[in-house]
Structures are given as structure tokens and as C-alpha cells.
Short mmCIF file of C-alpha atoms and ligand atoms in Angstrom, two decimals:
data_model
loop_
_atom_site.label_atom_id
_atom_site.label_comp_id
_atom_site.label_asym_id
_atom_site.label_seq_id
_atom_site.Cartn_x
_atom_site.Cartn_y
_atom_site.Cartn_z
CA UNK A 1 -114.17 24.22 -103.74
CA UNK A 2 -114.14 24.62 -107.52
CA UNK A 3 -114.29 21.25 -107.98
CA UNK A 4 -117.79 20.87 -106.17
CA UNK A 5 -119.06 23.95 -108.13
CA UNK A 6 -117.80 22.85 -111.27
CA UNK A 7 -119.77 19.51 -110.38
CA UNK A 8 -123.06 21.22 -109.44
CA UNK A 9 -123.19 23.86 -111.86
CA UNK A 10 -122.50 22.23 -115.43
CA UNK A 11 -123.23 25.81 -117.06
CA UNK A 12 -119.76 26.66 -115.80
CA UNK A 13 -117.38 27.05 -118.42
CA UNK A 14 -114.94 24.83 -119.06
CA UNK A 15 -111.60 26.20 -118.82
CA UNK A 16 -110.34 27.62 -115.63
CA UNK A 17 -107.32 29.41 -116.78
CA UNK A 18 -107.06 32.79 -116.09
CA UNK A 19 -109.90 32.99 -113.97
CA UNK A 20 -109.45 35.29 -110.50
CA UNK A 21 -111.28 33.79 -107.73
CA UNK A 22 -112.40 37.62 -106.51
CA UNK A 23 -114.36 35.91 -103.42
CA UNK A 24 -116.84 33.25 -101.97
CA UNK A 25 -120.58 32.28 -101.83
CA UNK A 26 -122.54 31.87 -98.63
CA UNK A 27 -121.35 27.94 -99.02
CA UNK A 28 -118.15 28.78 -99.76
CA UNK A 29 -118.05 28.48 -103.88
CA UNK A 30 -116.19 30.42 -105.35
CA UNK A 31 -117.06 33.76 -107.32
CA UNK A 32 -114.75 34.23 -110.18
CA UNK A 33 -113.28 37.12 -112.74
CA UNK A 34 -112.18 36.78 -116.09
CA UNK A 35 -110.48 39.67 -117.47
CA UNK A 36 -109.96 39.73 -121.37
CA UNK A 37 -108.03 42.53 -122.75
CA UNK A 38 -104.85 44.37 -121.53
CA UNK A 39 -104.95 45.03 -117.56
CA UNK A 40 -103.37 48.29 -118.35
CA UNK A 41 -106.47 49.34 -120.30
CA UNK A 42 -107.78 52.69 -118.77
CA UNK A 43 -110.80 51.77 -119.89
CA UNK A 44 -113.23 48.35 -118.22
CA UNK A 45 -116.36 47.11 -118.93
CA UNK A 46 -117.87 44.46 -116.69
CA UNK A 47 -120.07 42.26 -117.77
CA UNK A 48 -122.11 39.98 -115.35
CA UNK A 49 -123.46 36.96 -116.82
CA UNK A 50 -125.81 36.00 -114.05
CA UNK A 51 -126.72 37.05 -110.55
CA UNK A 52 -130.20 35.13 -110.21
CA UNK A 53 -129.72 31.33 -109.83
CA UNK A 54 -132.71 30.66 -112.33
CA UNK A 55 -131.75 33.26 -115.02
CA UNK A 56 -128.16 32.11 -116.78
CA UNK A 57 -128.69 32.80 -120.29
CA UNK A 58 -125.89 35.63 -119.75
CA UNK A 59 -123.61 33.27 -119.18
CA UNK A 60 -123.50 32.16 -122.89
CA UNK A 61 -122.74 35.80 -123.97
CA UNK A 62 -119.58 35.52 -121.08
CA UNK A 63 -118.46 32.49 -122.84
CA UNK A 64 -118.43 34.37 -125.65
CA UNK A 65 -116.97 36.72 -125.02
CA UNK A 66 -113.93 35.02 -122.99
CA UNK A 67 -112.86 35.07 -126.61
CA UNK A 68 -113.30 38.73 -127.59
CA UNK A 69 -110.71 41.10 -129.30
CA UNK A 70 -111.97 44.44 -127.14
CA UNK A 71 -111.02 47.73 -128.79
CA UNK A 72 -107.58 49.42 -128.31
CA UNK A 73 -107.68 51.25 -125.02
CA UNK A 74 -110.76 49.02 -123.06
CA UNK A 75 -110.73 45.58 -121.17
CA UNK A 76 -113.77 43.25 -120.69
CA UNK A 77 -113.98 41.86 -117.20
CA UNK A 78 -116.12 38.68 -117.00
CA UNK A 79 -117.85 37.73 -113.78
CA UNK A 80 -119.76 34.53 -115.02
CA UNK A 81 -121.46 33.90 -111.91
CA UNK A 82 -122.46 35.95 -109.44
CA UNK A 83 -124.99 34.12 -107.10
CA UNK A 84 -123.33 30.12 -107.71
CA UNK A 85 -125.12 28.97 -104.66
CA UNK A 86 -128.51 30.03 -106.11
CA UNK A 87 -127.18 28.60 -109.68
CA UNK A 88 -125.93 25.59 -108.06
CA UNK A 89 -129.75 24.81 -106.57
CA UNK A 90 -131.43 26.63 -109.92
CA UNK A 91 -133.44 29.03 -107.34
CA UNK A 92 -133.79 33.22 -107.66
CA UNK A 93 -131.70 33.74 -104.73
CA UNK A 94 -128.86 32.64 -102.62
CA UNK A 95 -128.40 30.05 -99.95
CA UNK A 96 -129.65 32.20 -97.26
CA UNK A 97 -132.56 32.86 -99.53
CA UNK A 98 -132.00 36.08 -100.22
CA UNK A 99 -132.45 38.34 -103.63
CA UNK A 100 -129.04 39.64 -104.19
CA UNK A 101 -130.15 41.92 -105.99
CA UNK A 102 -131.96 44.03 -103.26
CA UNK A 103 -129.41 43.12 -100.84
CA UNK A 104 -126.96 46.30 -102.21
CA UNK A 105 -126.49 48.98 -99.60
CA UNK A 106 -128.54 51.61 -101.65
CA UNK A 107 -131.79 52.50 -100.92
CA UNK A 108 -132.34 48.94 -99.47
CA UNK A 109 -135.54 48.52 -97.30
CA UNK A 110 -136.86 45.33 -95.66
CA UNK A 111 -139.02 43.21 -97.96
CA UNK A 112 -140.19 39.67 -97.68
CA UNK A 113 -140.51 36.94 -99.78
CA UNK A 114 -139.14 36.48 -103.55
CA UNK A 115 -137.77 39.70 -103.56
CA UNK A 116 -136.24 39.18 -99.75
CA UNK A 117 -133.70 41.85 -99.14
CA UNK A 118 -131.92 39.99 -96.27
CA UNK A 119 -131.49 41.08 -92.76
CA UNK A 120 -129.72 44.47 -93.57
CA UNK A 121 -127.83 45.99 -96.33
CA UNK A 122 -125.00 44.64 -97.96
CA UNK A 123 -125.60 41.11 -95.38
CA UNK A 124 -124.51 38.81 -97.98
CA UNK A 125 -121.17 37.77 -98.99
CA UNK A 126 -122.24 37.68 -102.89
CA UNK A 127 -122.76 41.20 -102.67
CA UNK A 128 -119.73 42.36 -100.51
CA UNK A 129 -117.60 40.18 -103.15
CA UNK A 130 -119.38 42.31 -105.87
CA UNK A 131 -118.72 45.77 -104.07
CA UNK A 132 -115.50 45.44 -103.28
CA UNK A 133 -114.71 43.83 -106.88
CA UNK A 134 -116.68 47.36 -108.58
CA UNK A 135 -114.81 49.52 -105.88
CA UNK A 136 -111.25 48.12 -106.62
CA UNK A 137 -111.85 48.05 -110.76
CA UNK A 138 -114.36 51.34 -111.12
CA UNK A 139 -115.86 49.93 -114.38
CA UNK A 140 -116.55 52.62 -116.47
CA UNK A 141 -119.67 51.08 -117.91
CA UNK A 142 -121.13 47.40 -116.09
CA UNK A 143 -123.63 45.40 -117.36
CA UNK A 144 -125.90 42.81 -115.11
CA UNK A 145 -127.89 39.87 -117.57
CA UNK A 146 -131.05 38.84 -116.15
CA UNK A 147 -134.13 37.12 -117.32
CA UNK A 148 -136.94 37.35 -119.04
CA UNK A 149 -138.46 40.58 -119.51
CA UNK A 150 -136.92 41.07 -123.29
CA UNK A 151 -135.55 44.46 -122.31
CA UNK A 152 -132.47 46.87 -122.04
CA UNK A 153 -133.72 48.38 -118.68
CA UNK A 154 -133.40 51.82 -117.81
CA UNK A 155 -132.03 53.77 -115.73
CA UNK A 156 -129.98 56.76 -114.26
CA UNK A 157 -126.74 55.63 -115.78
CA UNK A 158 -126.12 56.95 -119.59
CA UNK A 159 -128.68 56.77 -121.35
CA UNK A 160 -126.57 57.04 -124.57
CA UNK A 161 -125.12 54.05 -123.55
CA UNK A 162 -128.24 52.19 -123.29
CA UNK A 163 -129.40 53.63 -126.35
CA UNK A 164 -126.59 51.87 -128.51
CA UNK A 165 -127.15 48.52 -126.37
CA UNK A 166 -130.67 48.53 -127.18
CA UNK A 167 -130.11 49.17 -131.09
CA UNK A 168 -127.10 46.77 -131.09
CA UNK A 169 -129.27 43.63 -129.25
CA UNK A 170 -132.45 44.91 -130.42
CA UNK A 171 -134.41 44.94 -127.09
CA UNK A 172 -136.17 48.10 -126.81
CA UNK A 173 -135.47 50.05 -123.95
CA UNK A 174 -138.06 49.90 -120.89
CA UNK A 175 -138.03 51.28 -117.78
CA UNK A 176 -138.90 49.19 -114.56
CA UNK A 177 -140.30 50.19 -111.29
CA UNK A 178 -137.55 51.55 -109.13
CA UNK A 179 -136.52 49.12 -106.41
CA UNK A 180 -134.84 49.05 -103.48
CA UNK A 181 -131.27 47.36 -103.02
CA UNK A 182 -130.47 46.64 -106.68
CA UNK A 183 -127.04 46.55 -107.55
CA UNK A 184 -127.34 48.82 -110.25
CA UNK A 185 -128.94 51.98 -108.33
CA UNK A 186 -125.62 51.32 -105.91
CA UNK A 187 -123.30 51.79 -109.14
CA UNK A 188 -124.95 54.70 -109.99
CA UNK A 189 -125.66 56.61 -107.57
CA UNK A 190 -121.76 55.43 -105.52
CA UNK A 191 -120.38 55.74 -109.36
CA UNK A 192 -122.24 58.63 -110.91
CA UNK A 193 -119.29 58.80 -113.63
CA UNK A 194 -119.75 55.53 -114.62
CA UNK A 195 -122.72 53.59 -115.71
CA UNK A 196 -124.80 50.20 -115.42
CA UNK A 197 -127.80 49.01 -116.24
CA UNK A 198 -129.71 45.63 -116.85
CA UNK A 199 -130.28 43.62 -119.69
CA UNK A 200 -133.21 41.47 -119.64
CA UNK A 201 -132.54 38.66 -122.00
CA UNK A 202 -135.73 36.48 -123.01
CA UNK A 203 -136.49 33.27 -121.18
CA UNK A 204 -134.79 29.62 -121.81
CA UNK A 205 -131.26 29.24 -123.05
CA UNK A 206 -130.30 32.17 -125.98
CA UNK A 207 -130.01 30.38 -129.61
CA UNK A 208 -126.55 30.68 -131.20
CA UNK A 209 -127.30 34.18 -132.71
CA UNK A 210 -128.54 35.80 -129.68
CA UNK A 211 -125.95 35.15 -128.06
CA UNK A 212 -123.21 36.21 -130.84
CA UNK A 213 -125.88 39.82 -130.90
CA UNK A 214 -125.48 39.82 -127.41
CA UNK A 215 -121.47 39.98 -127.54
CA UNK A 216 -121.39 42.61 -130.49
CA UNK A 217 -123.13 44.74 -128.59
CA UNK A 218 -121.32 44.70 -125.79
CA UNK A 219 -118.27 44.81 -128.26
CA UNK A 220 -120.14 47.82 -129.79
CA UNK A 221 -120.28 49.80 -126.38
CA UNK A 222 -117.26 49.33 -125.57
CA UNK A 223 -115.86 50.61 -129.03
CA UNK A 224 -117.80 53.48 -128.21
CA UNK A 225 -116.29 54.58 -124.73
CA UNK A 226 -112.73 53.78 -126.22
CA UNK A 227 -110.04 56.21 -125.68
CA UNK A 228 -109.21 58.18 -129.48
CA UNK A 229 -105.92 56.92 -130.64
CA UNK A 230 -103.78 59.96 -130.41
CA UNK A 231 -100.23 60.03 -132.28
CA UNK A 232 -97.93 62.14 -130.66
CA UNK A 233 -96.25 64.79 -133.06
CA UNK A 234 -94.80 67.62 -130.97
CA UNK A 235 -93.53 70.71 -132.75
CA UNK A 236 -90.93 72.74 -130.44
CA UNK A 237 -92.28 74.16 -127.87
CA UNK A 238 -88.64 75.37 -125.37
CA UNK A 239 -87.72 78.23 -123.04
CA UNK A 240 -87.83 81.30 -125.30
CA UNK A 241 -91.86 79.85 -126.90
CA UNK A 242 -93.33 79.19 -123.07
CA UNK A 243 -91.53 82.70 -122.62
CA UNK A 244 -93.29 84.07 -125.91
CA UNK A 245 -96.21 82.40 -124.71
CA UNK A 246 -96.58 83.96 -120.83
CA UNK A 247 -95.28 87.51 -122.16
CA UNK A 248 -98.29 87.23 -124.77
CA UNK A 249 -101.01 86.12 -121.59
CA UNK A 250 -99.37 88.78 -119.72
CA UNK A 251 -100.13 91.38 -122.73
CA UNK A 252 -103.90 90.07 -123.57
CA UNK A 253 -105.50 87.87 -120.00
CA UNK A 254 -103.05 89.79 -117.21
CA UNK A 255 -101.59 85.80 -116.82
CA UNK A 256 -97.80 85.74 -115.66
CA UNK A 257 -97.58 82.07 -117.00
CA UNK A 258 -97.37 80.35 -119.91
CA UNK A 259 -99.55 76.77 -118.57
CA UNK A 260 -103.26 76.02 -119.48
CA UNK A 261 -105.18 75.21 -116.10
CA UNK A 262 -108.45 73.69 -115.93
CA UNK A 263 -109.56 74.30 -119.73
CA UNK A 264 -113.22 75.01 -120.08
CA UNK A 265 -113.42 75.25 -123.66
CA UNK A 266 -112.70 73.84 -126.94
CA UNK A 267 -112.56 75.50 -129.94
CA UNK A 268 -112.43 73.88 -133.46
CA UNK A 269 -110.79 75.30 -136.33
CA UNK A 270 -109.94 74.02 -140.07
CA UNK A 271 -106.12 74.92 -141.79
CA UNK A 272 -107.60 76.17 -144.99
CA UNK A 273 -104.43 73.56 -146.57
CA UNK A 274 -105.33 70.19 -148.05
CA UNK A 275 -102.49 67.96 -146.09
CA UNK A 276 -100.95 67.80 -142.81
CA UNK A 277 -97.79 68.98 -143.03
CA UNK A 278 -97.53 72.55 -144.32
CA UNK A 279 -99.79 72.42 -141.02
CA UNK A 280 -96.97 70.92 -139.00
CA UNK A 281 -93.89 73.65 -140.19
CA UNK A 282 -96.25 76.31 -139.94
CA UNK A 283 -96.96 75.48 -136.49
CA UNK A 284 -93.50 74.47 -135.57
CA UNK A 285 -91.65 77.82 -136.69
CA UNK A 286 -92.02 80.12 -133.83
CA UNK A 287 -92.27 83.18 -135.72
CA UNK A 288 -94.24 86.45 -135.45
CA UNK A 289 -97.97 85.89 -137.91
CA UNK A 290 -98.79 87.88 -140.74
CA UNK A 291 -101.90 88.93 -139.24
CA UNK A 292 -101.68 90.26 -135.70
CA UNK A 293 -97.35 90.12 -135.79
CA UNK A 294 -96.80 88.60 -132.62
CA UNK A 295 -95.00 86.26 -130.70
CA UNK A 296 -95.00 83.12 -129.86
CA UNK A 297 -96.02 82.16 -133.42
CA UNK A 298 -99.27 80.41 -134.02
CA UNK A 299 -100.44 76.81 -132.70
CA UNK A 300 -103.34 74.32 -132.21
CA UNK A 301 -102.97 71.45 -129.27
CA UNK A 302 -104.34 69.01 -131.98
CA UNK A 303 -104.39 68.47 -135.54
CA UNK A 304 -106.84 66.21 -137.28
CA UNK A 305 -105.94 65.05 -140.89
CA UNK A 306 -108.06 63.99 -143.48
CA UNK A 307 -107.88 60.02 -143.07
CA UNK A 308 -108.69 60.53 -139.33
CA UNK A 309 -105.65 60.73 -137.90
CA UNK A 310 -105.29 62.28 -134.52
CA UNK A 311 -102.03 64.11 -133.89
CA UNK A 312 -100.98 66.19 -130.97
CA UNK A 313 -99.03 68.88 -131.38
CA UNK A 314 -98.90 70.47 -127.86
CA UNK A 315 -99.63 68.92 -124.28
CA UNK A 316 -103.10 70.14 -123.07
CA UNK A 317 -100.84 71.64 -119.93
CA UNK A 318 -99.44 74.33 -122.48
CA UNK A 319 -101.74 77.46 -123.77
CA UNK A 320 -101.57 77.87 -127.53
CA UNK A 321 -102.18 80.67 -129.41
CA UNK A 322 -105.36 79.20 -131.75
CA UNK A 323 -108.15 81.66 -130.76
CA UNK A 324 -107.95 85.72 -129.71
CA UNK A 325 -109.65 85.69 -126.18
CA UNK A 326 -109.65 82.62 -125.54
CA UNK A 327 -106.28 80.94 -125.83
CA UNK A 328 -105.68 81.00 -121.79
CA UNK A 329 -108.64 78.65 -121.19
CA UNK A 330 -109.12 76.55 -124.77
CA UNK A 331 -108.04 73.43 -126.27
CA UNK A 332 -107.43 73.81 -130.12
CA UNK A 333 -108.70 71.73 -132.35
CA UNK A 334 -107.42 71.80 -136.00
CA UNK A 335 -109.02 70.03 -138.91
CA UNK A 336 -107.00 69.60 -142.34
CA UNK A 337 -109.25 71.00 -144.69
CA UNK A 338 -110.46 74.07 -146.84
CA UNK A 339 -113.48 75.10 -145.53
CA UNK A 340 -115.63 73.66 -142.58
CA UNK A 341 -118.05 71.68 -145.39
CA UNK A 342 -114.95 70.07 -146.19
CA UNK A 343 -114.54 68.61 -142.26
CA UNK A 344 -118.34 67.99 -142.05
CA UNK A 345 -118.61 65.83 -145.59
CA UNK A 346 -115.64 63.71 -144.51
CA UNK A 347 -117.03 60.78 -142.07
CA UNK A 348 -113.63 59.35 -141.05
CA UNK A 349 -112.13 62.94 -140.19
CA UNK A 350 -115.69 64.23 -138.23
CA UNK A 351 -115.91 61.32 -136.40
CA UNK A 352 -112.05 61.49 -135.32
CA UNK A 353 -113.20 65.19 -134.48
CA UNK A 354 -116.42 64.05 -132.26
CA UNK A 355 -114.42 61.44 -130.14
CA UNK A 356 -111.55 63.78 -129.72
CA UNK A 357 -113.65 66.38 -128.57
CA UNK A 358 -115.67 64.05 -126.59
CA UNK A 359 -112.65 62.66 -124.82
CA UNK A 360 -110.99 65.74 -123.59
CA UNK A 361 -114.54 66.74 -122.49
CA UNK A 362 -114.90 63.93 -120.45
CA UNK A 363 -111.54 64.66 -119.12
CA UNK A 364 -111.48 68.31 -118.27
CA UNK A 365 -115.61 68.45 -117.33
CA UNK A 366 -115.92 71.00 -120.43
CA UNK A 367 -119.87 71.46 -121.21
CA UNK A 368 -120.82 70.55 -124.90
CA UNK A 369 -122.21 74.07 -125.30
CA UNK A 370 -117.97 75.83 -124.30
CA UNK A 371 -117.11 73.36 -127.23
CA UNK A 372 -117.27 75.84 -129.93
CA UNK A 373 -116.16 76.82 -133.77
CA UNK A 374 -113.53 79.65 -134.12
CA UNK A 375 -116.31 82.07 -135.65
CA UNK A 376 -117.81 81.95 -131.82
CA UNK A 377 -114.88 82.94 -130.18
CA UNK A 378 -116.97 86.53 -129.13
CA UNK A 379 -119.59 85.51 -127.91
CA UNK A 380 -117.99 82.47 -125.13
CA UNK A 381 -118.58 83.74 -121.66
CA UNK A 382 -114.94 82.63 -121.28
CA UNK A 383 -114.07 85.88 -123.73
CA UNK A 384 -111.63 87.90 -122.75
CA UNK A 385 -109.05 90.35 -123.90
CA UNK A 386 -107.10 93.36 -122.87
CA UNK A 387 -105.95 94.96 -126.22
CA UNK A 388 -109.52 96.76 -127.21
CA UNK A 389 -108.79 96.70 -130.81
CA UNK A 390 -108.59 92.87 -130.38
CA UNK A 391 -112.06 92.59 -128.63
CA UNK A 392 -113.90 92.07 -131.71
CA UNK A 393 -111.64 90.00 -133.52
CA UNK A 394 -112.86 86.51 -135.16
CA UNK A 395 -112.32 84.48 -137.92
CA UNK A 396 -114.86 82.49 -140.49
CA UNK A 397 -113.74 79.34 -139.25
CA UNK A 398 -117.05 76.83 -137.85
CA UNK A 399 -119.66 80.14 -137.44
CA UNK A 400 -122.97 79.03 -135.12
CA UNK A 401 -124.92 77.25 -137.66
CA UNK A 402 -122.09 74.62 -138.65
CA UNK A 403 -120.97 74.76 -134.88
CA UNK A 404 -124.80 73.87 -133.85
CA UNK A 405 -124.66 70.79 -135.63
CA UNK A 406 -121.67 69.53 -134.59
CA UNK A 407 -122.78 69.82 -131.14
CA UNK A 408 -126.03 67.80 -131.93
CA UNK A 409 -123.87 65.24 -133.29
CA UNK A 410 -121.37 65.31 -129.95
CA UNK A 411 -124.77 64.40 -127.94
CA UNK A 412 -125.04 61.51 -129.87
CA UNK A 413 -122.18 60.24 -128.68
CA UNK A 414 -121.67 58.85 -124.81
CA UNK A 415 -121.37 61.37 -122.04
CA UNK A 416 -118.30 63.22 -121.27
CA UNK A 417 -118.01 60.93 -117.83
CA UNK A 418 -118.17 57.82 -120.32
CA UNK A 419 -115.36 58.38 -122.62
CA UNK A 420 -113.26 60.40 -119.98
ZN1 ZN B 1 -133.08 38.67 -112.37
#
């Protein structure tokens, strides 16, 4: 069969290798999946380059991107061709004459005529080839290329996402009536982690810089949802600290254990040193601090350096002590630097800081406002502590007004369920 669709459908692209034939039309041609990147990337985007028979401009942007480097940690998969019947016969909708694209099993209703719906949801094999494809890969973020409105549709997905599409292509961002049976309601609303939406590229075939825009962008976005590259740097952490460390939750959160469960908050801190490892032996030597003279000496999960450099310390599984009151629910989150100006003036380091933060997030469910500086550590509804003297205790590090801005920048970025 892929010799008769590579005959009636010349937009096809050349080369076969590598393609995964992931199902078949309603005449038997086949669908097909490219996937570019390493299949043990945590991270996929899907990109679909056309799904109406008389709209494949997207399809230029897939041959692209067949080609694509994606970003450490994310995959591309390419479905050039959603609807090749309809492509085949350069008509809206598929060989049973229905819009695929109100065929999907949410919210569908009857309808008639170019938007046809088909005789009940999900009755076409196009989109049961699509479902089951989206339900065996979970695409973190999918995008569907239509034609012509000249738009970055939105919708419920996230809107961040959509944001940095728009800016990247530069079609503004619209929103459509809402209708029934479109593939993309199905995502999000089955998916509501992950997110899709529609581009609407402009009519006739994209010139040669539209369609390199096109790409970028989705190079862009998926740069975006990457996974921070985290180097591994463990300082000791045996029997005698977890015992240090459960004796000490014992003594200050009445917890017999020494594991972090379910962290709901992140706290950020800088060293008050100019380079990383003075850090490091500090945290490593598990010895009572000048300050409060306990045991198990002090320790962040993660240490940020100046360059950007991500380095954990201490499995998320493990409590640290970083933060009085808080250290049996919070991540901690060092910066190398002497005051918090000096994190917030350096681009490389606060924007290690902000995807860091934003990944374990998006991993643990933690709400942007429990993501706090050390100077807040009172006033968390997390807060608590057993030795009175104790209750009041901070330190200068990231007070409210630093801390506020740092959070505006976090919601910048895409959601916690983006960049889990
Ligand atoms: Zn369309």
C-alpha cells in the first residue's frame, strides 16, 4: 500500500526509512510516524503535519523537521499525514466523507455537511489510529497544522505554551468557536497534563522561511518543556546522617523517619561564598553548625553555581536540613552567590534556578506560591516546629519582595504539568 500512496500523494516525503506505519486509512493507506530524537526521551512532542486533505502546508515544517537536533531530554514525533485518503483526493475530509476532526470521541455531536462528524464518535479509522497512537506515546505537548486562518488557536491546553508558539511563528493567538469532536478538546480534556492546540498556517504552500519559522518554533517549545540537565554530585549521606536526620524530625516535626514524602514546598537559598565547592565540603562534613549546634550537619538537595550548573547533592527522597520548620516537607535550593541580587543579576544562574524549580514543581504538584525564599520560611502554612525558641527563626536569605519576583518570572515559564 505505500506504493499507491506514495503514487497519489506526491507531497509525501521522499525517504521511507524510519518511518512506523502506526495504522491505516479508510482505503487502507497507510498512516505513518517518524520519531526524531532518542526514544528514551521522557519528554515527546508530536507534531501533525496535516489532518485535512486540502490543508498540507504542515507537511513542509515535518519535512523539516525530520532533520531536527531536538533538545537534550525531548523527542519530536512526526505524523506527516493524518487523513491520506482525503490528501490523496485533495478534499477536507476522508473517504467516507467525514471531518476527522469532529469525529474525536469528545464532546462530538451529529453535524452534517463540511463539518460531518460521521455516524458516531471515534467511527473512523484515522481517528482510532490517532487515539491509540496519543494514548500509547502521551505527548507532553502535540501540535495539529491546519489551514488558513493565520493563527496559533487557543485553547484549554497551556496557554504559556501557546504564548511562545505564537511569538516564535508570529501568528497572533486567536481563539475559535468551540466545536464539537476536535481532536484537540479530546487531548485536553483525556490529557489535562499535557497540551495541544492548532496552528493555522496561511493558505497555499509556506515559502522557504515560513517553513524554517515554523520548525524553530516548534524547536523553541520544545527547548522550553526540556528536562534541566542535572549533574549528580552526592555528598555522604550513610546510616549514622539518615539517623542524625530522623532523631532531628523526631526532636522538631514529631517524624520517626528520616525520608521526604510528597514535598509541597521549595525553598531557595544563596551560600553567601563565591564558588561551588567550599559549598560542597561544607555540606558534605556531617558536623554539628555553628548556629543552632545540631546534628545531622547542614544540607541543600541542590546547588546551583554561577555558570548555571545544576548539581544535586541529595535525592529529593531524603529531608535535608536547609530551612527551620520546614525541612520535613521542602526541597532546597542553593544558589552560589553573596547576596540574592547577586542570583537575580546573573541570567545563566536564574534561569538554571527557574527551570529547576519549575521541574520539580511539575513533578511533585508543588503550587508556585509554596515555592518560596528562605526569609519566608514563617509565614508557609507548611510551618512547623516543636522547639518554641525555634518558632521564629529565619534567615535574610530571598525575603518577599525578591521572592515575589521570582515567582512572576516562574509564571512565565510553562506549567508545572509541562515541564514535569
Ligand atoms: Zn483544517
Amino acid at each position: 500500500m505505500a506504493a499507491a500512496a506514495a503514487a497519489s500523494a506526491p507531497a509525501a516525503p521522499v525517504q521511507s526509512a524510519g518511518w512506523e506505519t502506526i495504522g491505516h486509512s479508510a482505503h487502507d493507506r497507510p498512516i505513518r510516524a517518524l520519531l526524531v530524537g532518542s526514544p528514551r526521551a521522557r519528554v515527546k512532542v508530536l507534531v501533525v503535519g496535516q489532518v485535512h486533505g486540502n490543508e498540507p502546508a504542515g507537511r513542509a515544517v515535518i519535512a523539516r523537521l525530520r532533520s531536527a537536533h531536538p533538545p537534550r531530554g525531548t523527542a519530536l514525533w512526526l505524523v506527516d499525514d493524518a487523513n491520506p485518503d482525503g490528501s490523496a483526493a485533495g478534499t477536507r475530509n476522508n473517504a467516507n466523507g467525514v471531518d476527522l476532526n469532529r469525529n474525536f470521541p469528545y464532546r462530538w455531536q451529529p453535524q452534517d455537511g463540511v463539518y460531518e462528524s460521521g455516524p458516531a464518535p471515534a467511527s473512523e479509522p484515522e481517528t482510532q489510529v490517532m487515539q491509540r497512537f496519543i494514548e500509547r506515546e502521551r505527548p507532553r505537548v502535540t501540535l495539529w497544522y491546519h489551514q488558513a486562518l493565520r493563527i496559533v488557536v487557543k485553547s484549554t491546553g497551556d496557554p504559556v505554551v501557546e504564548r511562545l508558539y505564537s511569538a516564535r511563528s508570529g501568528l497572533p493567538r486567536r481563539g475559535l468557536p468551540r466545536y464539537h469532536g476536535t481532536a484537540v478538546s479530546w487531548q485536553n480534556h483525556g490529557f489535562p497534563g499535557d497540551s495541544a492546540f492548532v496552528v493555522e498556517l496561511p493558505g497555499g504552500p509556506l515559502p522557504n522561511a515560513g517553513v524554517r519559522r515554523h520548525a524553530n518554533a516548534v524547536l523553541a517549545l520544545a527547548r522550553a518543556i526540556a528536562p534541566p540537565r542535572v549533574v549528580s554530585k552526592p555528598i555522604p549521606f550513610g546510616d549514622d546522617r539518615r539517623a542524625d536526620m530522623a532523631e532531628y524530625a523526631q526532636r522538631h516535626y514529631s517524624i520517626r523517619d528520616f525520608r521526604l514524602r510528597d514535598p509541597r514546598v521549595i525553598v531557595e537559598h544563596y551560600t553567601a561564598t563565591s564558588s561551588f565547592q567550599p559549598v560542597f565540603d561544607y555540606f558534605s562534613r556531617n558536623e554539628p553548625d555553628p548556629e543552632l549546634h545540631e546534628l545531622p550537619g547542614i544540607c541543600s538537595h541542590f546547588v546551583i553555581d554561577r555558570d548555571g550548573t545544576l548539581y544535586r547533592l541529595v535525592p529529593t527522597s531524603i529531608m535535608c536540613r536547609h530551612t527551620v520548620g520546614l525541612n520535613w516537607t521542602a526541597v532546597g535550593i542553593e544558589h552560589v552567590g553573596q547576596s540574592d541580587g547577586d542570583v537575580m543579576g546573573n541570567p545563566r544562574q536564574l534561569a538554571a534556578s527557574l527551570r529547576l524549580t519549575r521541574a520539580l514543581q511539575g513533578r511533585y504538584g508543588i503550587r508556585t506560591r509554596d515555592v518560596i525564599g528562605h526569609n519566608e520560611n514563617r509565614s508557609s502554612p507548611f510551618h512547623r516546629e516543636r522547639v518554641e525558641r525555634l518558632r521564629t527563626q529565619t534567615h535574610a536569605d530571598f525575603p518577599k519582595p525578591v521572592m515575589d519576583r521570582y515567582r512572576r518570572l516562574l509564571r512565565r515559564l510553562p506549567a508545572p504539568a509541562s515541564v514535569r
